[in-house]
PDB file of C-alpha atoms in Angstrom:
ATOM      1  CA  MET M   3       5.212-199.900  62.231  1.00  0.00           C
ATOM      2  CA  SER M   4       6.550-196.518  61.138  1.00  0.00           C
ATOM      3  CA  HIS M   5       6.850-195.794  57.423  1.00  0.00           C
ATOM      4  CA  LEU M   6       9.537-194.331  55.177  1.00  0.00           C
ATOM      5  CA  ASN M   7       8.902-190.676  54.451  1.00  0.00           C
ATOM      6  CA  THR M   8       8.478-189.437  50.906  1.00  0.00           C
ATOM      7  CA  LEU M   9      11.933-187.822  50.806  1.00  0.00           C
ATOM      8  CA  VAL M  10      13.642-191.154  51.605  1.00  0.00           C
ATOM      9  CA  LEU M  11      11.694-192.864  48.804  1.00  0.00           C
ATOM     10  CA  HIS M  12      12.828-190.169  46.360  1.00  0.00           C
ATOM     11  CA  GLN M  13      16.452-190.559  47.510  1.00  0.00           C
ATOM     12  CA  LEU M  14      16.194-194.324  47.070  1.00  0.00           C
ATOM     13  CA  ARG M  15      14.899-193.973  43.485  1.00  0.00           C
ATOM     14  CA  TYR M  16      17.667-191.552  42.529  1.00  0.00           C
ATOM     15  CA  GLY M  17      20.448-193.604  44.142  1.00  0.00           C
ATOM     16  CA  GLU M  18      21.181-190.986  46.799  1.00  0.00           C
ATOM     17  CA  LEU M  19      21.108-193.407  49.746  1.00  0.00           C
ATOM     18  CA  GLY M  20      24.134-195.392  50.809  1.00  0.00           C
ATOM     19  CA  GLY M  21      25.557-197.439  53.654  1.00  0.00           C
ATOM     20  CA  ASP M  22      23.301-198.160  56.618  1.00  0.00           C
ATOM     21  CA  ALA M  23      20.561-195.828  55.343  1.00  0.00           C
ATOM     22  CA  LEU M  24      20.227-197.843  52.125  1.00  0.00           C
ATOM     23  CA  LEU M  25      20.285-201.130  54.040  1.00  0.00           C
ATOM     24  CA  ARG M  26      17.574-199.983  56.457  1.00  0.00           C
ATOM     25  CA  ALA M  27      15.387-198.675  53.626  1.00  0.00           C
ATOM     26  CA  ASN M  28      15.605-201.945  51.667  1.00  0.00           C
ATOM     27  CA  GLU M  29      14.897-204.011  54.782  1.00  0.00           C
ATOM     28  CA  HIS M  30      11.840-201.874  55.529  1.00  0.00           C
ATOM     29  CA  LEU M  31      10.528-202.169  51.954  1.00  0.00           C
ATOM     30  CA  ALA M  32      10.874-205.946  52.105  1.00  0.00           C
ATOM     31  CA  ALA M  33       8.663-206.048  55.205  1.00  0.00           C
ATOM     32  CA  CYS M  34       6.218-203.183  54.527  1.00  0.00           C
ATOM     33  CA  GLU M  35       3.818-203.526  51.613  1.00  0.00           C
ATOM     34  CA  THR M  36       2.481-199.992  52.208  1.00  0.00           C
ATOM     35  CA  CYS M  37       5.852-198.348  51.544  1.00  0.00           C
ATOM     36  CA  ALA M  38       6.676-200.789  48.740  1.00  0.00           C
ATOM     37  CA  SER M  39       3.401-199.811  47.066  1.00  0.00           C
ATOM     38  CA  ARG M  40       4.208-196.099  47.491  1.00  0.00           C
ATOM     39  CA  LEU M  41       7.623-196.649  45.876  1.00  0.00           C
ATOM     40  CA  ARG M  42       6.070-198.524  42.943  1.00  0.00           C
ATOM     41  CA  ALA M  43       3.581-195.674  42.466  1.00  0.00           C
ATOM     42  CA  GLN M  44       6.425-193.123  42.343  1.00  0.00           C
ATOM     43  CA  GLU M  45       8.329-195.241  39.822  1.00  0.00           C
ATOM     44  CA  SER M  46       5.197-195.647  37.686  1.00  0.00           C
ATOM     45  CA  GLU M  47       4.476-191.896  37.690  1.00  0.00           C
ATOM     46  CA  ARG M  48       8.080-191.135  36.743  1.00  0.00           C
ATOM     47  CA  ALA M  49       8.041-193.693  33.925  1.00  0.00           C
ATOM     48  CA  ALA M  50       4.803-192.233  32.535  1.00  0.00           C
ATOM     49  CA  PHE M  51       6.290-188.731  32.622  1.00  0.00           C
ATOM     50  CA  VAL M  52       9.456-189.815  30.794  1.00  0.00           C
ATOM     51  CA  ALA M  53       7.486-191.725  28.151  1.00  0.00           C
ATOM     52  CA  ALA M  54       5.059-188.878  27.463  1.00  0.00           C
ATOM     53  CA  PRO M  55       5.559-187.231  24.044  1.00  0.00           C
ATOM     54  CA  ILE M  56       6.929-183.703  23.860  1.00  0.00           C
ATOM     55  CA  PRO M  57       3.984-181.268  23.486  1.00  0.00           C
ATOM     56  CA  ASP M  58       3.670-179.771  20.006  1.00  0.00           C
ATOM     57  CA  ALA M  59       3.936-176.226  21.385  1.00  0.00           C
ATOM     58  CA  ILE M  60       7.347-176.962  22.920  1.00  0.00           C
ATOM     59  CA  ARG M  61       8.526-178.880  19.864  1.00  0.00           C
ATOM     60  CA  ALA M  62       7.625-175.879  17.674  1.00  0.00           C
ATOM     61  CA  ILE M  63       9.925-173.629  19.691  1.00  0.00           C
ATOM     62  CA  GLY M  64      12.967-175.637  18.668  1.00  0.00           C
ATOM     63  CA  SER M  65      11.996-175.693  14.989  1.00  0.00           C
ATOM     64  CA  ALA M  66      10.956-172.044  14.628  1.00  0.00           C
ATOM     65  CA  PRO M  67      13.262-169.921  12.397  1.00  0.00           C
ATOM     66  CA  ALA M  68      15.501-167.462  14.188  1.00  0.00           C
ATOM     67  CA  ALA M  69      14.314-163.854  14.232  1.00  0.00           C
ATOM     68  CA  PRO M  70      16.362-161.488  12.032  1.00  0.00           C
ATOM     69  CA  ALA M  71      19.037-159.489  13.824  1.00  0.00           C
ATOM     70  CA  ARG M  72      18.238-155.871  14.598  1.00  0.00           C
ATOM     71  CA  ALA M  73      20.333-152.913  15.590  1.00  0.00           C
ATOM     72  CA  TRP M  74      20.950-152.835  19.356  1.00  0.00           C
ATOM     73  CA  TRP M  75      20.099-149.150  19.656  1.00  0.00           C
ATOM     74  CA  ARG M  76      16.526-149.745  18.426  1.00  0.00           C
ATOM     75  CA  ASP M  77      15.763-151.729  21.607  1.00  0.00           C
ATOM     76  CA  TRP M  78      16.774-148.741  23.737  1.00  0.00           C
ATOM     77  CA  LEU M  79      14.477-146.193  22.048  1.00  0.00           C
ATOM     78  CA  PRO M  80      11.298-147.056  24.036  1.00  0.00           C
ATOM     79  CA  LEU M  81      13.263-147.096  27.299  1.00  0.00           C
ATOM     80  CA  ALA M  82      14.875-143.739  26.550  1.00  0.00           C
ATOM     81  CA  GLY M  83      11.451-142.207  25.896  1.00  0.00           C
ATOM     82  CA  ALA M  84      10.086-143.636  29.147  1.00  0.00           C
ATOM     83  CA  LEU M  85      13.023-142.248  31.138  1.00  0.00           C
ATOM     84  CA  MET M  86      12.511-138.788  29.652  1.00  0.00           C
ATOM     85  CA  ALA M  87       8.800-138.896  30.487  1.00  0.00           C
ATOM     86  CA  ALA M  88       9.555-140.006  34.052  1.00  0.00           C
ATOM     87  CA  ALA M  89      12.066-137.188  34.498  1.00  0.00           C
ATOM     88  CA  SER M  90       9.588-134.549  33.322  1.00  0.00           C
ATOM     89  CA  LEU M  91       6.871-136.033  35.542  1.00  0.00           C
ATOM     90  CA  SER M  92       9.086-135.807  38.620  1.00  0.00           C
ATOM     91  CA  LEU M  93       9.548-132.077  37.955  1.00  0.00           C
ATOM     92  CA  VAL M  94       5.813-131.472  37.692  1.00  0.00           C
ATOM     93  CA  VAL M  95       4.781-133.301  40.887  1.00  0.00           C
ATOM     94  CA  ARG M  96       7.619-132.091  43.115  1.00  0.00           C
ATOM     95  CA  GLY M  97       6.244-131.017  46.492  1.00  0.00           C
ATOM     96  CA  VAL M  98       3.255-133.382  46.368  1.00  0.00           C
ATOM     97  CA  ARG M  99       3.186-135.868  49.275  1.00  0.00           C
ATOM     98  CA  THR M 100       3.762-139.418  48.070  1.00  0.00           C
ATOM     99  CA  GLU M 101       3.486-142.841  49.678  1.00  0.00           C
ATOM    100  CA  THR M 102       5.640-145.856  48.978  1.00  0.00           C
ATOM    101  CA  VAL M 103       3.737-148.997  48.060  1.00  0.00           C
ATOM    102  CA  ALA M 104       5.547-152.203  48.949  1.00  0.00           C
ATOM    103  CA  THR M 105       6.130-154.651  46.120  1.00  0.00           C
ATOM    104  CA  PRO M 106       4.061-157.808  46.723  1.00  0.00           C
ATOM    105  CA  GLU M 107       6.197-160.697  47.899  1.00  0.00           C
ATOM    106  CA  VAL M 108       6.546-163.529  45.397  1.00  0.00           C
ATOM    107  CA  VAL M 109       4.861-166.617  46.800  1.00  0.00           C
ATOM    108  CA  ASP M 110       6.959-169.787  46.606  1.00  0.00           C
ATOM    109  CA  THR M 111       4.736-172.622  45.442  1.00  0.00           C
ATOM    110  CA  VAL M 112       7.216-175.382  46.322  1.00  0.00           C
ATOM    111  CA  HIS M 113       5.785-177.442  49.174  1.00  0.00           C
ATOM    112  CA  VAL M 114       8.241-178.164  51.984  1.00  0.00           C
ATOM    113  CA  LYS M 115       8.127-181.083  54.376  1.00  0.00           C
ATOM    114  CA  GLY M 116       6.120-180.246  57.483  1.00  0.00           C
ATOM    115  CA  GLU M 117       3.366-178.179  55.864  1.00  0.00           C
ATOM    116  CA  LEU M 118      -0.213-178.666  56.973  1.00  0.00           C
ATOM    117  CA  PRO M 119      -2.153-180.976  54.658  1.00  0.00           C
ATOM    118  CA  ALA M 120      -4.277-178.978  52.204  1.00  0.00           C
ATOM    119  CA  VAL M 121      -7.953-179.971  52.243  1.00  0.00           C
ATOM    120  CA  GLU M 122     -10.707-179.725  49.628  1.00  0.00           C
ATOM    121  CA  VAL M 123     -14.281-181.009  49.767  1.00  0.00           C
ATOM    122  CA  TRP M 124     -16.057-182.386  46.701  1.00  0.00           C
ATOM    123  CA  VAL M 125     -19.836-182.700  46.677  1.00  0.00           C
ATOM    124  CA  LYS M 126     -22.157-184.747  44.486  1.00  0.00           C
ATOM    125  CA  ARG M 127     -24.690-182.540  42.702  1.00  0.00           C
ATOM    126  CA  PRO M 128     -27.245-183.316  39.948  1.00  0.00           C
ATOM    127  CA  GLU M 129     -24.808-181.948  37.347  1.00  0.00           C
ATOM    128  CA  GLY M 130     -21.992-184.133  38.671  1.00  0.00           C
ATOM    129  CA  THR M 131     -19.345-184.235  41.389  1.00  0.00           C
ATOM    130  CA  ARG M 132     -17.420-180.981  41.822  1.00  0.00           C
ATOM    131  CA  PRO M 133     -15.462-178.979  44.430  1.00  0.00           C
ATOM    132  CA  LEU M 134     -17.589-177.281  47.064  1.00  0.00           C
ATOM    133  CA  ARG M 135     -17.735-173.559  46.306  1.00  0.00           C
ATOM    134  CA  GLU M 136     -16.827-170.864  48.808  1.00  0.00           C
ATOM    135  CA  GLY M 137     -19.861-170.057  50.963  1.00  0.00           C
ATOM    136  CA  GLU M 138     -21.870-173.004  49.599  1.00  0.00           C
ATOM    137  CA  VAL M 139     -23.923-174.861  52.209  1.00  0.00           C
ATOM    138  CA  VAL M 140     -24.646-178.581  52.452  1.00  0.00           C
ATOM    139  CA  GLY M 141     -27.605-180.492  53.811  1.00  0.00           C
ATOM    140  CA  VAL M 142     -28.937-183.844  54.925  1.00  0.00           C
ATOM    141  CA  GLY M 143     -28.273-186.555  52.355  1.00  0.00           C
ATOM    142  CA  ASP M 144     -25.493-184.706  50.530  1.00  0.00           C
ATOM    143  CA  ARG M 145     -22.599-186.992  49.602  1.00  0.00           C
ATOM    144  CA  ILE M 146     -19.163-185.451  50.047  1.00  0.00           C
ATOM    145  CA  GLN M 147     -15.607-186.651  49.518  1.00  0.00           C
ATOM    146  CA  LEU M 148     -12.349-185.306  50.909  1.00  0.00           C
ATOM    147  CA  VAL M 149      -9.518-184.461  48.513  1.00  0.00           C
ATOM    148  CA  TYR M 150      -6.202-183.519  50.091  1.00  0.00           C
ATOM    149  CA  ASP M 151      -2.530-182.805  49.435  1.00  0.00           C
ATOM    150  CA  PRO M 152      -0.394-184.633  52.068  1.00  0.00           C
ATOM    151  CA  HIS M 153       2.520-182.188  51.558  1.00  0.00           C
ATOM    152  CA  GLY M 154       5.116-184.894  52.221  1.00  0.00           C
ATOM    153  CA  ALA M 155       3.435-186.742  55.102  1.00  0.00           C
ATOM    154  CA  SER M 156       4.065-190.493  54.911  1.00  0.00           C
ATOM    155  CA  VAL M 157       1.000-191.299  57.039  1.00  0.00           C
ATOM    156  CA  ILE M 158      -2.445-189.715  56.633  1.00  0.00           C
ATOM    157  CA  ALA M 159      -5.457-190.091  58.932  1.00  0.00           C
ATOM    158  CA  LEU M 160      -8.979-188.722  58.399  1.00  0.00           C
ATOM    159  CA  ALA M 161     -11.462-187.645  61.069  1.00  0.00           C
ATOM    160  CA  GLY M 162     -14.607-185.599  61.609  1.00  0.00           C
ATOM    161  CA  HIS M 163     -16.420-183.618  64.285  1.00  0.00           C
ATOM    162  CA  ASP M 164     -20.035-182.456  64.318  1.00  0.00           C
ATOM    163  CA  GLY M 165     -22.612-180.986  66.669  1.00  0.00           C
ATOM    164  CA  SER M 166     -22.859-184.211  68.673  1.00  0.00           C
ATOM    165  CA  GLY M 167     -19.529-183.285  70.260  1.00  0.00           C
ATOM    166  CA  GLY M 168     -17.554-186.440  69.542  1.00  0.00           C
ATOM    167  CA  ILE M 169     -14.537-186.883  67.259  1.00  0.00           C
ATOM    168  CA  GLU M 170     -15.062-189.674  64.744  1.00  0.00           C
ATOM    169  CA  VAL M 171     -11.992-191.325  63.208  1.00  0.00           C
ATOM    170  CA  TYR M 172     -12.628-192.435  59.622  1.00  0.00           C
ATOM    171  CA  ALA M 173      -9.180-193.853  58.792  1.00  0.00           C
ATOM    172  CA  THR M 174      -5.723-194.038  60.388  1.00  0.00           C
ATOM    173  CA  ASN M 175      -3.839-195.072  57.242  1.00  0.00           C
ATOM    174  CA  ALA M 176      -5.499-193.278  54.314  1.00  0.00           C
ATOM    175  CA  PRO M 177      -3.751-193.041  50.924  1.00  0.00           C
ATOM    176  CA  THR M 178      -0.840-190.623  50.625  1.00  0.00           C
ATOM    177  CA  GLY M 179       1.159-189.419  47.642  1.00  0.00           C
ATOM    178  CA  ILE M 180       2.340-186.371  45.718  1.00  0.00           C
ATOM    179  CA  GLY M 181      -0.273-183.756  44.852  1.00  0.00           C
ATOM    180  CA  LEU M 182      -4.010-184.132  45.413  1.00  0.00           C
ATOM    181  CA  VAL M 183      -5.242-187.504  46.691  1.00  0.00           C
ATOM    182  CA  ARG M 184      -8.874-188.608  46.975  1.00  0.00           C
ATOM    183  CA  ALA M 185     -10.141-190.191  50.182  1.00  0.00           C
ATOM    184  CA  PRO M 186     -11.051-193.858  49.583  1.00  0.00           C
ATOM    185  CA  PHE M 187     -14.668-193.274  50.629  1.00  0.00           C
ATOM    186  CA  ALA M 188     -17.517-190.736  50.510  1.00  0.00           C
ATOM    187  CA  LEU M 189     -19.601-189.474  53.433  1.00  0.00           C
ATOM    188  CA  THR M 190     -23.368-188.939  53.514  1.00  0.00           C
ATOM    189  CA  LEU M 191     -24.380-186.097  55.826  1.00  0.00           C
ATOM    190  CA  ASP M 192     -27.019-186.840  58.458  1.00  0.00           C
ATOM    191  CA  ASP M 193     -29.379-184.536  60.359  1.00  0.00           C
ATOM    192  CA  THR M 194     -27.063-183.866  63.314  1.00  0.00           C
ATOM    193  CA  PRO M 195     -27.357-180.126  64.034  1.00  0.00           C
ATOM    194  CA  GLY M 196     -24.341-177.835  63.912  1.00  0.00           C
ATOM    195  CA  ALA M 197     -21.453-177.392  61.503  1.00  0.00           C
ATOM    196  CA  GLN M 198     -19.507-180.398  60.229  1.00  0.00           C
ATOM    197  CA  GLU M 199     -15.712-180.258  60.545  1.00  0.00           C
ATOM    198  CA  LEU M 200     -13.436-182.570  58.570  1.00  0.00           C
ATOM    199  CA  PHE M 201      -9.769-183.141  59.400  1.00  0.00           C
ATOM    200  CA  VAL M 202      -6.755-184.454  57.480  1.00  0.00           C
ATOM    201  CA  ILE M 203      -3.958-185.437  59.859  1.00  0.00           C
ATOM    202  CA  GLY M 204      -0.407-185.815  58.520  1.00  0.00           C
ATOM    203  CA  SER M 205       2.471-187.584  60.275  1.00  0.00           C
ATOM    204  CA  ASP M 206       5.742-189.416  59.645  1.00  0.00           C
ATOM    205  CA  ARG M 207       4.868-192.236  62.042  1.00  0.00           C
ATOM    206  CA  ALA M 208       1.937-194.606  62.429  1.00  0.00           C
ATOM    207  CA  LEU M 209      -1.100-193.119  64.181  1.00  0.00           C
ATOM    208  CA  SER M 210      -3.575-194.845  66.481  1.00  0.00           C
ATOM    209  CA  GLU M 211      -7.179-193.704  66.823  1.00  0.00           C
ATOM    210  CA  GLN M 212      -6.245-192.114  70.154  1.00  0.00           C
ATOM    211  CA  ASP M 213      -3.363-190.230  68.491  1.00  0.00           C
ATOM    212  CA  VAL M 214      -5.792-188.884  65.894  1.00  0.00           C
ATOM    213  CA  LYS M 215      -8.331-187.751  68.496  1.00  0.00           C
ATOM    214  CA  GLU M 216      -5.635-186.023  70.568  1.00  0.00           C
ATOM    215  CA  ALA M 217      -4.223-184.298  67.468  1.00  0.00           C
ATOM    216  CA  VAL M 218      -7.670-182.972  66.544  1.00  0.00           C
ATOM    217  CA  ALA M 219      -8.542-181.950  70.112  1.00  0.00           C
ATOM    218  CA  GLY M 220      -5.349-180.176  71.084  1.00  0.00           C
ATOM    219  CA  GLY M 221      -2.344-181.082  68.983  1.00  0.00           C
ATOM    220  CA  VAL M 222       0.354-183.746  69.133  1.00  0.00           C
ATOM    221  CA  GLN M 223       4.072-183.098  68.677  1.00  0.00           C
ATOM    222  CA  GLY M 224       5.157-183.793  65.095  1.00  0.00           C
ATOM    223  CA  VAL M 225       1.589-184.241  63.811  1.00  0.00           C
ATOM    224  CA  ARG M 226       0.069-181.696  61.387  1.00  0.00           C
ATOM    225  CA  VAL M 227      -3.680-181.110  61.134  1.00  0.00           C
ATOM    226  CA  GLY M 228      -5.507-179.472  58.242  1.00  0.00           C
ATOM    227  CA  HIS M 229      -9.258-178.994  58.407  1.00  0.00           C
ATOM    228  CA  VAL M 230     -12.312-177.556  56.711  1.00  0.00           C
ATOM    229  CA  VAL M 231     -15.686-176.494  58.143  1.00  0.00           C
ATOM    230  CA  LEU M 232     -18.925-177.288  56.288  1.00  0.00           C
ATOM    231  CA  ARG M 233     -21.985-175.154  56.999  1.00  0.00           C
ATOM    232  CA  LYS M 234     -25.283-176.992  56.930  1.00  0.00           C
ATOM    233  CA  ARG M 235     -28.452-175.360  55.631  1.00  0.00           C
ATOM    234  CA  SER M 236     -29.998-175.113  59.097  1.00  0.00           C
ATOM    235  CA  GLU M 237     -26.874-173.277  60.338  1.00  0.00           C
ATOM    236  CA  ALA M 238     -26.722-170.902  57.360  1.00  0.00           C
ATOM    237  CA  HIS M 239     -30.232-169.606  58.066  1.00  0.00           C
ATOM    238  CA  ARG M 240     -29.511-168.615  61.664  1.00  0.00           C
TER     239      ARG M 240
END
């Protein structure tokens, strides 16, 4: 059974569906507990957000006294001084070869449907469970857990690949949602030599184990694969 994508669930909550689309969505929710549970989770998160009190810092903005008015020309004094300094500087450095430095592009942090799932690895250490640091190695017996952002995928599968050569499918219907989601299980690393790769596979349709293996091995149309490589201690010392 295919599942409703996250966008359709949002449209349903906000009353943006109508006609046949609304009828099909309601019929699917009546028959699919997975999607019904996802919709209830969205409604619960929204209700908690609405009920949350306004932070004191924001409330203080509305109650703060208005700043006294000042003459408009005072605001232009610093700018006028800067312009004069820039003009004099251009006269001094005329004839010196210059290079234009491109302004860095502003990165849009809004996730769009179709992005690769983002993947993090958390590791259990004596001081507690925490994200694996860049360059940190793992070893036999270490317990790790995947944390991922589905980026709009309505179906998530989890898989792994190690030095033995085979692709192991851990789950074909792992939890999905908005923002970071924890895998419903932890993995204990064994003594298999070679690096350990972990994969988060995102799709808008149900995935079989064969679909997951094909997506990891070479790609499947409409299926997005995010992955992370873990270096074991034996590999790091080579």
